[in-house]
Short mmCIF file of C-alpha atoms in Angstrom, two decimals:
data_model
loop_
_atom_site.label_atom_id
_atom_site.label_comp_id
_atom_site.label_asym_id
_atom_site.label_seq_id
_atom_site.Cartn_x
_atom_site.Cartn_y
_atom_site.Cartn_z
CA MET A 18 -59.72 7.37 -47.06
CA ASN A 19 -59.48 8.85 -50.59
CA ALA A 20 -58.29 12.14 -49.09
CA LEU A 21 -55.70 10.28 -46.99
CA ARG A 22 -54.44 8.44 -50.07
CA THR A 23 -54.16 11.71 -52.05
CA ILE A 24 -52.29 13.54 -49.27
CA ALA A 25 -49.90 10.65 -48.58
CA ILE A 26 -49.10 10.06 -52.23
CA ALA A 27 -48.60 13.79 -52.80
CA ALA A 28 -46.20 13.91 -49.86
CA LEU A 29 -44.30 10.99 -51.29
CA ALA A 30 -44.13 12.66 -54.69
CA SER A 31 -42.71 15.82 -53.13
CA ALA A 32 -39.83 13.70 -51.82
CA SER A 33 -38.92 12.71 -55.41
CA LEU A 34 -40.49 9.27 -55.34
CA ALA A 35 -40.52 9.29 -59.12
CA GLY A 36 -36.82 8.56 -58.99
CA CYS A 37 -37.36 5.35 -57.02
CA GLY A 38 -36.73 2.17 -58.95
CA ARG A 39 -37.74 -1.41 -58.65
CA GLU A 40 -35.28 -4.14 -57.89
CA ASP A 41 -35.46 -7.83 -58.58
CA ALA A 42 -35.94 -9.93 -55.42
CA ALA A 43 -33.19 -12.51 -55.16
CA GLY A 44 -32.24 -15.76 -53.44
CA ASN A 45 -34.47 -17.06 -50.70
CA ASN A 46 -37.02 -14.27 -51.07
CA ALA A 47 -37.95 -15.47 -54.57
CA GLU A 48 -38.29 -19.05 -53.36
CA ARG A 49 -40.84 -18.01 -50.76
CA GLN A 50 -43.22 -16.56 -53.30
CA ASP A 51 -45.78 -18.40 -55.37
CA GLU A 52 -44.44 -19.99 -58.55
CA ALA A 53 -46.88 -17.89 -60.55
CA HIS A 54 -44.91 -14.82 -59.51
CA GLU A 55 -41.78 -15.55 -61.46
CA GLU A 56 -40.58 -11.96 -61.18
CA SER A 57 -40.98 -9.98 -57.95
CA HIS A 58 -40.41 -6.27 -57.61
CA ALA A 59 -39.51 -4.11 -54.65
CA VAL A 60 -40.16 -0.40 -54.20
CA SER A 61 -36.96 1.34 -53.06
CA LEU A 62 -37.26 4.45 -50.89
CA THR A 63 -34.84 6.67 -49.06
CA PRO A 64 -35.41 7.29 -45.32
CA ALA A 65 -36.67 10.78 -46.18
CA GLN A 66 -39.21 9.35 -48.61
CA VAL A 67 -40.38 6.78 -46.07
CA ALA A 68 -40.94 9.56 -43.54
CA ALA A 69 -42.73 11.75 -46.10
CA ALA A 70 -45.10 8.91 -46.97
CA GLY A 71 -45.83 8.15 -43.31
CA ILE A 72 -44.83 4.52 -43.79
CA GLU A 73 -44.38 2.55 -40.57
CA THR A 74 -43.07 -0.98 -40.12
CA LEU A 75 -43.56 -3.59 -37.41
CA ALA A 76 -42.07 -7.01 -36.74
CA ALA A 77 -44.47 -9.83 -37.59
CA GLY A 78 -45.13 -12.04 -34.60
CA ALA A 79 -47.65 -13.52 -32.21
CA ALA A 80 -50.93 -11.74 -31.56
CA THR A 81 -54.26 -12.23 -29.84
CA ILE A 82 -57.22 -12.77 -32.16
CA ARG A 83 -60.47 -11.83 -30.46
CA GLU A 84 -63.80 -13.34 -31.44
CA THR A 85 -66.28 -10.51 -31.15
CA LEU A 86 -69.98 -9.83 -31.56
CA PRO A 87 -70.64 -6.56 -33.46
CA LEU A 88 -73.59 -4.53 -32.18
CA TYR A 89 -74.93 -0.98 -32.20
CA GLY A 90 -75.79 1.29 -29.32
CA ALA A 91 -76.13 4.81 -27.98
CA ILE A 92 -74.42 6.78 -25.21
CA THR A 93 -76.62 7.71 -22.24
CA PRO A 94 -75.84 9.32 -18.88
CA ASN A 95 -75.01 6.97 -16.01
CA ALA A 96 -78.36 7.14 -14.21
CA THR A 97 -76.73 6.37 -10.84
CA ALA A 98 -74.77 9.63 -11.17
CA VAL A 99 -77.71 11.93 -12.00
CA ARG A 100 -79.40 14.13 -9.39
CA GLN A 101 -82.56 16.23 -9.57
CA VAL A 102 -82.47 19.35 -7.42
CA SER A 103 -85.48 21.19 -6.02
CA ALA A 104 -86.03 23.84 -3.35
CA ARG A 105 -85.96 22.75 0.30
CA TYR A 106 -88.54 25.40 1.20
CA PRO A 107 -91.01 26.94 -1.28
CA GLY A 108 -90.26 30.53 -2.15
CA ALA A 109 -89.31 33.11 -4.75
CA ILE A 110 -86.18 32.56 -6.83
CA ARG A 111 -83.88 35.57 -6.29
CA THR A 112 -80.82 34.62 -8.37
CA VAL A 113 -79.84 31.88 -10.78
CA ALA A 114 -76.11 31.16 -10.97
CA LYS A 115 -75.96 28.22 -13.37
CA SER A 116 -77.52 27.40 -16.71
CA PHE A 117 -77.86 24.44 -19.08
CA GLY A 118 -74.46 22.96 -20.00
CA ASP A 119 -72.52 24.64 -17.19
CA SER A 120 -70.02 22.62 -15.18
CA VAL A 121 -70.53 22.67 -11.41
CA ARG A 122 -68.60 21.58 -8.35
CA GLN A 123 -70.15 19.67 -5.49
CA GLY A 124 -71.60 22.23 -3.07
CA GLU A 125 -71.52 25.09 -5.60
CA THR A 126 -74.50 27.47 -5.58
CA LEU A 127 -77.05 26.92 -8.34
CA ALA A 128 -79.61 29.53 -7.25
CA THR A 129 -80.84 31.49 -4.23
CA VAL A 130 -84.41 31.41 -2.92
CA GLU A 131 -86.31 33.63 -0.49
CA SER A 132 -88.47 31.39 1.69
CA ASN A 133 -92.18 32.27 1.63
CA GLU A 134 -92.48 31.38 5.28
CA SER A 135 -89.38 32.85 6.92
CA LEU A 136 -88.49 35.41 4.22
CA GLN A 137 -84.89 34.36 4.66
CA VAL A 138 -82.73 33.80 1.60
CA TYR A 139 -80.97 30.45 1.28
CA SER A 140 -78.83 28.81 -1.39
CA ILE A 141 -79.63 25.77 -3.50
CA THR A 142 -76.36 23.89 -4.05
CA SER A 143 -75.24 21.08 -6.32
CA PRO A 144 -75.21 17.65 -4.63
CA LEU A 145 -72.37 16.42 -6.90
CA ALA A 146 -69.78 17.58 -9.38
CA GLY A 147 -71.00 17.41 -12.96
CA VAL A 148 -72.87 19.25 -15.69
CA VAL A 149 -76.25 20.99 -15.65
CA THR A 150 -78.38 18.96 -18.04
CA GLU A 151 -81.73 20.62 -17.22
CA ARG A 152 -82.64 24.03 -15.81
CA ASN A 153 -86.19 24.96 -14.88
CA ALA A 154 -85.54 28.04 -12.74
CA ASN A 155 -85.83 31.74 -13.56
CA THR A 156 -85.46 34.82 -11.36
CA GLY A 157 -88.75 35.95 -9.82
CA GLU A 158 -90.56 32.63 -10.22
CA GLN A 159 -91.97 30.60 -7.37
CA THR A 160 -90.14 27.36 -6.84
CA GLY A 161 -93.14 25.23 -6.05
CA GLU A 162 -92.21 21.56 -5.72
CA ARG A 163 -90.83 21.12 -9.24
CA THR A 164 -87.31 20.06 -10.17
CA LEU A 165 -85.25 23.21 -10.73
CA PHE A 166 -81.99 21.64 -11.94
CA THR A 167 -80.75 18.26 -13.08
CA ILE A 168 -77.05 17.57 -12.56
CA ALA A 169 -75.22 14.68 -14.24
CA ASP A 170 -71.73 13.42 -13.46
CA LEU A 171 -70.45 12.40 -16.90
CA SER A 172 -67.10 11.00 -15.76
CA THR A 173 -68.70 7.63 -16.57
CA VAL A 174 -71.48 6.94 -19.06
CA TRP A 175 -73.61 4.02 -20.12
CA VAL A 176 -73.79 2.50 -23.60
CA GLU A 177 -77.22 1.02 -24.25
CA VAL A 178 -76.58 -1.76 -26.77
CA ALA A 179 -79.35 -3.43 -28.80
CA LEU A 180 -79.04 -7.20 -28.39
CA PHE A 181 -80.93 -9.53 -30.73
CA PRO A 182 -82.53 -12.68 -29.25
CA ARG A 183 -80.22 -15.00 -31.22
CA ASP A 184 -77.22 -13.42 -29.48
CA VAL A 185 -78.55 -13.28 -25.92
CA GLY A 186 -76.85 -16.54 -24.94
CA LYS A 187 -73.46 -15.20 -26.04
CA VAL A 188 -73.45 -12.13 -23.79
CA LYS A 189 -72.74 -12.20 -20.06
CA GLN A 190 -72.15 -9.63 -17.37
CA GLY A 191 -68.48 -8.78 -16.98
CA GLN A 192 -67.57 -9.26 -20.65
CA ARG A 193 -65.21 -6.71 -22.17
CA VAL A 194 -66.66 -4.43 -24.84
CA THR A 195 -64.80 -2.17 -27.28
CA ILE A 196 -66.71 1.00 -28.16
CA ARG A 197 -66.05 3.08 -31.27
CA GLY A 198 -67.80 6.15 -32.63
CA ALA A 199 -70.25 5.59 -35.47
CA GLU A 200 -67.78 7.30 -37.82
CA GLY A 201 -64.78 5.35 -36.50
CA GLY A 202 -61.96 7.14 -34.70
CA ALA A 203 -60.79 6.53 -31.16
CA ALA A 204 -61.92 3.47 -29.22
CA ALA A 205 -62.43 2.72 -25.53
CA ASP A 206 -63.05 -0.44 -23.54
CA GLY A 207 -65.98 -0.94 -21.20
CA GLU A 208 -67.75 -3.80 -19.44
CA VAL A 209 -71.22 -5.32 -19.63
CA ILE A 210 -72.90 -4.50 -16.29
CA TRP A 211 -76.54 -5.39 -16.98
CA ILE A 212 -78.76 -7.26 -19.42
CA ALA A 213 -82.45 -6.42 -19.53
CA PRO A 214 -84.78 -9.25 -18.41
CA PHE A 215 -87.46 -8.09 -20.86
CA GLY A 216 -87.29 -7.30 -24.56
CA SER A 217 -88.81 -4.51 -26.63
CA SER A 218 -91.82 -5.47 -28.73
CA ALA A 219 -91.14 -2.49 -31.01
CA ASN A 220 -87.77 -3.67 -32.35
CA GLN A 221 -87.52 -7.21 -30.93
CA THR A 222 -84.28 -6.56 -29.06
CA LEU A 223 -83.03 -6.62 -25.48
CA THR A 224 -80.78 -4.00 -23.96
CA ALA A 225 -77.28 -4.78 -22.73
CA ARG A 226 -75.74 -1.97 -20.68
CA VAL A 227 -72.03 -1.18 -20.83
CA LEU A 228 -70.22 0.98 -18.28
CA LEU A 229 -67.66 3.24 -19.98
CA ASP A 230 -65.07 5.54 -18.45
CA ASN A 231 -65.53 9.09 -19.72
CA GLY A 232 -62.94 11.03 -17.76
CA GLU A 233 -61.79 12.84 -20.91
CA ARG A 234 -65.39 13.64 -21.95
CA ARG A 235 -65.01 11.98 -25.34
CA TRP A 236 -68.38 10.22 -25.20
CA ALA A 237 -71.35 12.58 -25.29
CA PRO A 238 -74.79 11.24 -24.37
CA GLY A 239 -77.06 10.93 -27.37
CA LEU A 240 -74.39 9.79 -29.82
CA TYR A 241 -74.62 6.47 -31.63
CA VAL A 242 -71.68 4.07 -31.38
CA ASN A 243 -70.48 0.68 -32.59
CA ALA A 244 -69.81 -1.99 -29.99
CA GLN A 245 -67.69 -5.15 -30.21
CA ILE A 246 -68.41 -7.57 -27.37
CA ALA A 247 -65.47 -9.92 -26.74
CA LEU A 248 -66.63 -13.55 -26.85
CA GLY A 249 -63.25 -15.27 -26.71
CA GLU A 250 -59.54 -14.88 -27.32
CA LEU A 251 -57.07 -17.02 -29.24
CA GLU A 252 -53.29 -16.65 -29.37
CA VAL A 253 -51.86 -17.17 -32.88
CA PRO A 254 -48.10 -17.51 -33.55
CA LEU A 255 -47.99 -15.10 -36.49
CA ALA A 256 -50.20 -12.15 -37.41
CA VAL A 257 -50.08 -8.70 -39.00
CA ARG A 258 -52.14 -5.54 -38.68
CA ASN A 259 -55.13 -5.49 -41.02
CA LEU A 260 -53.94 -2.24 -42.60
CA ALA A 261 -50.89 -4.14 -43.91
CA LEU A 262 -52.95 -6.30 -46.27
CA GLN A 263 -53.15 -5.28 -49.92
CA THR A 264 -54.35 -7.02 -53.10
CA LEU A 265 -52.08 -7.41 -56.13
CA ASP A 266 -53.02 -9.54 -59.13
CA GLU A 267 -55.95 -10.95 -57.15
CA ARG A 268 -53.59 -12.11 -54.38
CA THR A 269 -53.33 -10.82 -50.83
CA VAL A 270 -49.85 -9.47 -50.14
CA VAL A 271 -47.89 -7.87 -47.32
CA PHE A 272 -45.06 -5.44 -48.11
CA VAL A 273 -41.88 -6.57 -46.37
CA ASP A 274 -38.82 -4.42 -45.72
CA THR A 275 -35.97 -6.48 -47.21
CA GLY A 276 -33.31 -3.86 -46.52
CA ASN A 277 -33.11 -3.12 -50.25
CA GLY A 278 -36.70 -2.05 -50.65
CA PHE A 279 -40.29 -2.98 -49.83
CA GLU A 280 -41.25 -6.27 -51.44
CA PRO A 281 -44.84 -7.55 -51.81
CA ARG A 282 -45.11 -11.07 -50.38
CA PRO A 283 -48.17 -13.21 -51.21
CA VAL A 284 -49.59 -14.56 -47.95
CA GLN A 285 -52.19 -17.09 -46.88
CA LEU A 286 -54.61 -15.79 -44.26
CA GLY A 287 -56.16 -17.44 -41.23
CA ARG A 288 -58.41 -16.07 -38.52
CA ALA A 289 -58.96 -12.35 -38.08
CA ASP A 290 -60.55 -9.70 -35.89
CA SER A 291 -60.92 -5.93 -36.19
CA GLU A 292 -57.17 -5.30 -35.68
CA HIS A 293 -55.10 -8.35 -36.68
CA THR A 294 -55.12 -11.15 -39.24
CA GLU A 295 -53.35 -14.47 -38.77
CA ILE A 296 -50.74 -15.40 -41.39
CA VAL A 297 -50.49 -19.16 -42.01
CA ALA A 298 -48.04 -19.08 -44.95
CA GLY A 299 -45.86 -16.66 -46.91
CA LEU A 300 -44.26 -14.67 -44.10
CA GLU A 301 -41.67 -15.55 -41.48
CA SER A 302 -41.83 -14.51 -37.83
CA GLY A 303 -39.78 -11.39 -37.14
CA ALA A 304 -39.98 -10.04 -40.70
CA ARG A 305 -40.53 -6.29 -40.73
CA TYR A 306 -43.68 -5.48 -42.65
CA VAL A 307 -45.39 -2.22 -43.57
CA ALA A 308 -48.18 -1.75 -41.04
CA LYS A 309 -49.26 1.76 -42.07
CA ASN A 310 -49.75 3.39 -45.49
CA SER A 311 -48.88 0.24 -47.44
CA PHE A 312 -51.39 1.37 -50.07
CA ILE A 313 -48.80 3.96 -51.18
CA LEU A 314 -46.35 1.20 -52.06
CA LYS A 315 -49.06 -0.62 -53.98
CA ALA A 316 -49.82 2.55 -55.93
CA GLU A 317 -46.14 3.12 -56.72
CA LEU A 318 -45.66 -0.48 -57.80
CA GLY A 319 -48.67 -0.23 -60.09
CA LYS A 320 -47.44 3.06 -61.55
CA GLY A 321 -44.01 1.59 -62.23
CA GLU A 322 -45.49 -1.41 -64.03
CA ALA A 323 -47.69 0.88 -66.16
CA GLU A 324 -44.66 2.93 -67.19
CA HIS A 325 -42.77 -0.26 -68.03
CA GLU A 326 -45.61 -1.43 -70.30
CA ASP A 327 -45.61 1.92 -72.11
#
């Protein structure tokens, strides 16, 4: 986040932000603010400066606030889409066509084997399209009865989520779950498909299993993830994105595009989830607010006030 702030502010500076002034808010806008804020200031930017700073605005309006249960989990292969492949007839392995990590098509040759009994060479083929996750076959070896290849179709994966006993009653099959990487980033929605009937004595948790689409191969088995299980939804008449909220003079504010600049409006908050926060006072429906990179406006406002004091 510090790097993002530095880059965005530098981009804004390159667009001559230093020349931007502050303007007194007038009329009805001043009446909406808290009496303690006798003087309100707006940051004025040109369209080029707004673009350089990456500032985006949205219209404040209704939103869905989701009550969620935050949990942790790990990506695992979908066990129903994993196949172990062995030789039909014992024999000597003549060729090996695929190795660990290779993609395969259904019916594609994995290896060839010369039967010990008939001395005829036959092909071992993949029973499904997927990825080779295990290879235990080398040229010249006898096949025996061991598994030579394991193939996994990773177009869907499971998320094994650790569920504490106090939360078991809140989670049901069919509930929607939002999955995010442990370091943040992109998110995807899945569904609870199974809850373990027995717990683990080692960590005192139960496992809830989430089915997740992985057609774009974004979710690699073995990675840890954060999970948000949706417990309920509530429609609120007015909300903003969480990234819009900033703190000025120990008050929570939202920067509003007044047409003459971006003005910080003190707001009173209500319920919130990971994306939106309800606004119960201080902002009117339809007002265009800064939903992205509002921290740049806060920084500029603070810099202007420091220069004024000097």
